[in-house]
Amino acid sequence: MRVIVPAGEGRAVKVSTGQRVRVTDLDGGQVGDVFAFAADDVSEHLSASHTRAAISRLFPLVGEQFVTDRRRPILTLVADTSPGRHDMLIAACDPARYRALGVPGFHASCADNLGESLSRLGLACPGIPQPVNVFMRIPVADDGRLSWLSSVSRPGDAITFEAAMDCVFVLSACPQDLVGINGHQPTPLAIDLITQGESER
Amino acid sequence: MRVIVPAGEGRAVKVSTGQRVRVTDLDGGQVGDVFAFAADDVSEHLSASHTRAAISRLFPLVGEQFVTDRRRPILTLVADTSPGRHDMLIAACDPARYRALGVPGFHASCADNLGESLSRLGLACPGIPQPVNVFMRIPVADDGRLSWLSSVSRPGDAITFEAAMDCVFVLSACPQDLVGINGHQPTPLAIDLITQGESER
């Protein structure tokens, strides 16, 4: 099953244990904010800070797992055809972020996209966890400085997760067009839901 | 006003805008988990991921600010007499963490200490935000690997924050005695609440 996530919008899909979710950067250079919640209780969510503690890394390697705020594995990183520049340090963009960047009125945001995506599945948003920002390039210098660089993912690059529990997977095609992370032109992403036994291609 | 935080326990204090809070490592080598919440609505809390986005660093420099999940400044880092090795990557220890480390029964944790500290002020705990781990040494290698090293703070070393809004400041003297961050022997910390005009000494 393929779900297209239009530029600047979000979508949520339910994923069963063992199913895989592939996120494809259709046009290249586009950041995706990923959130994941336990299907039976969305107050349990993928947690960046618990994941870092579990793996002793800033971002999992292929084969490593993301865990929840209750330290249970929720997603395994199983494949990555991109240059592997992803971020797990930065909060989701939200209305306050765009106000601070000088936008006077409404601006789409990953935080709003999360709420709307869950709402379409009939779920209330339990808060805005720190996302996993796939294809987002935020290098860390030796002195702890972070740089905000343009994504280097190429058209068709993909990162694939396997569900370690029944979960709700949310992807926002980040609408950020003021900071240069998306090259100022947000583009769509695709979610492919792959059941074990089907081709991973 | 001085509040001693006994080894492995937590304490909360209310801090008014402009007041300073100094955290002193009395015996040296002790990690403190700091949490801060807006006084008028504890659902707003100091957020590590929003702070990193605001300052483009893994940890603020003296003079920089920690912000909340609504991107409002809550604490300013105003002084640091320690070697400056602090962490803002790792989740608070909690019962699940100690179970995973092989502890069969109860073990004190920073997460439980947070709840108990707020409860003593008559406040319900709105969740366990990612803490600011003062005196905690988690260096980041070039390849993103994190190391868990013993704290290098010396007896009497202190880090001082100034409240940028009326807030509730919580400090847990981390009870972690299995991973080496506290040198296997948790010790007490002190909170000094300093009103402007009084000596900062």
Coordinates of N, CA and C in Angstrom, one line a residue, chain A residues 8 26 31 51 54 60 62 90-91 94 102-103 112 118 125 132-133 153 162-164 170 173 190:
Chain A
G8 N 4.4 19.5 2.5 CA 3.9 20.3 3.6 C 2.8 19.7 4.4
L26 N 10.6 11.4 -2.8 CA 10.3 11.3 -4.2 C 11.2 12.2 -5.1
V31 N 13.0 16.8 3.9 CA 12.9 16.3 5.3 C 11.6 15.7 5.6
T51 N 15.8 6.6 23.2 CA 16.5 5.8 22.1 C 18.0 6.1 22.2
A54 N 19.3 4.0 24.9 CA 19.3 2.6 24.6 C 20.5 2.2 23.7
P60 N 20.2 5.7 15.4 CA 20.4 4.3 15.2 C 21.2 4.0 13.9
V62 N 21.6 0.9 11.0 CA 20.7 -0.1 10.4 C 20.9 -1.4 11.3
I90 N 16.3 17.8 16.9 CA 15.6 19.0 16.7 C 14.1 18.8 16.9
A91 N 13.4 19.7 17.6 CA 11.9 19.6 17.8 C 11.2 19.8 16.4
D94 N 6.5 24.3 14.5 CA 5.2 24.5 15.0 C 4.8 26.0 14.8
G102 N 9.2 35.2 11.8 CA 8.6 36.4 11.1 C 7.4 36.2 10.3
V103 N 6.8 35.0 10.3 CA 5.6 34.7 9.5 C 4.4 35.3 10.3
D112 N 1.3 20.7 13.7 CA -0.1 20.7 13.2 C -0.4 19.5 12.4
L118 N -3.4 12.3 13.0 CA -4.0 11.4 14.0 C -5.5 11.6 14.0
C125 N -4.5 13.7 19.6 CA -3.0 13.9 19.7 C -2.6 14.0 21.2
V132 N 11.7 12.0 14.8 CA 12.8 11.5 14.1 C 12.8 12.2 12.7
N133 N 13.8 13.0 12.4 CA 13.8 13.8 11.2 C 14.6 13.1 10.1
S153 N 19.5 14.1 0.5 CA 18.9 12.8 -0.1 C 18.5 13.1 -1.5
E162 N 10.9 -1.3 10.5 CA 10.0 -2.5 10.8 C 9.4 -2.3 12.2
A163 N 8.1 -2.5 12.2 CA 7.4 -2.3 13.5 C 7.7 -3.4 14.5
A164 N 8.2 -3.0 15.7 CA 8.5 -3.9 16.7 C 7.3 -4.1 17.7
V170 N 3.4 8.1 11.8 CA 3.0 9.4 11.3 C 4.2 10.0 10.6
A173 N 5.7 15.7 5.7 CA 6.6 16.2 4.7 C 6.8 17.7 5.1
A190 N 6.7 9.7 0.1 CA 5.7 8.5 0.0 C 6.0 7.6 1.2

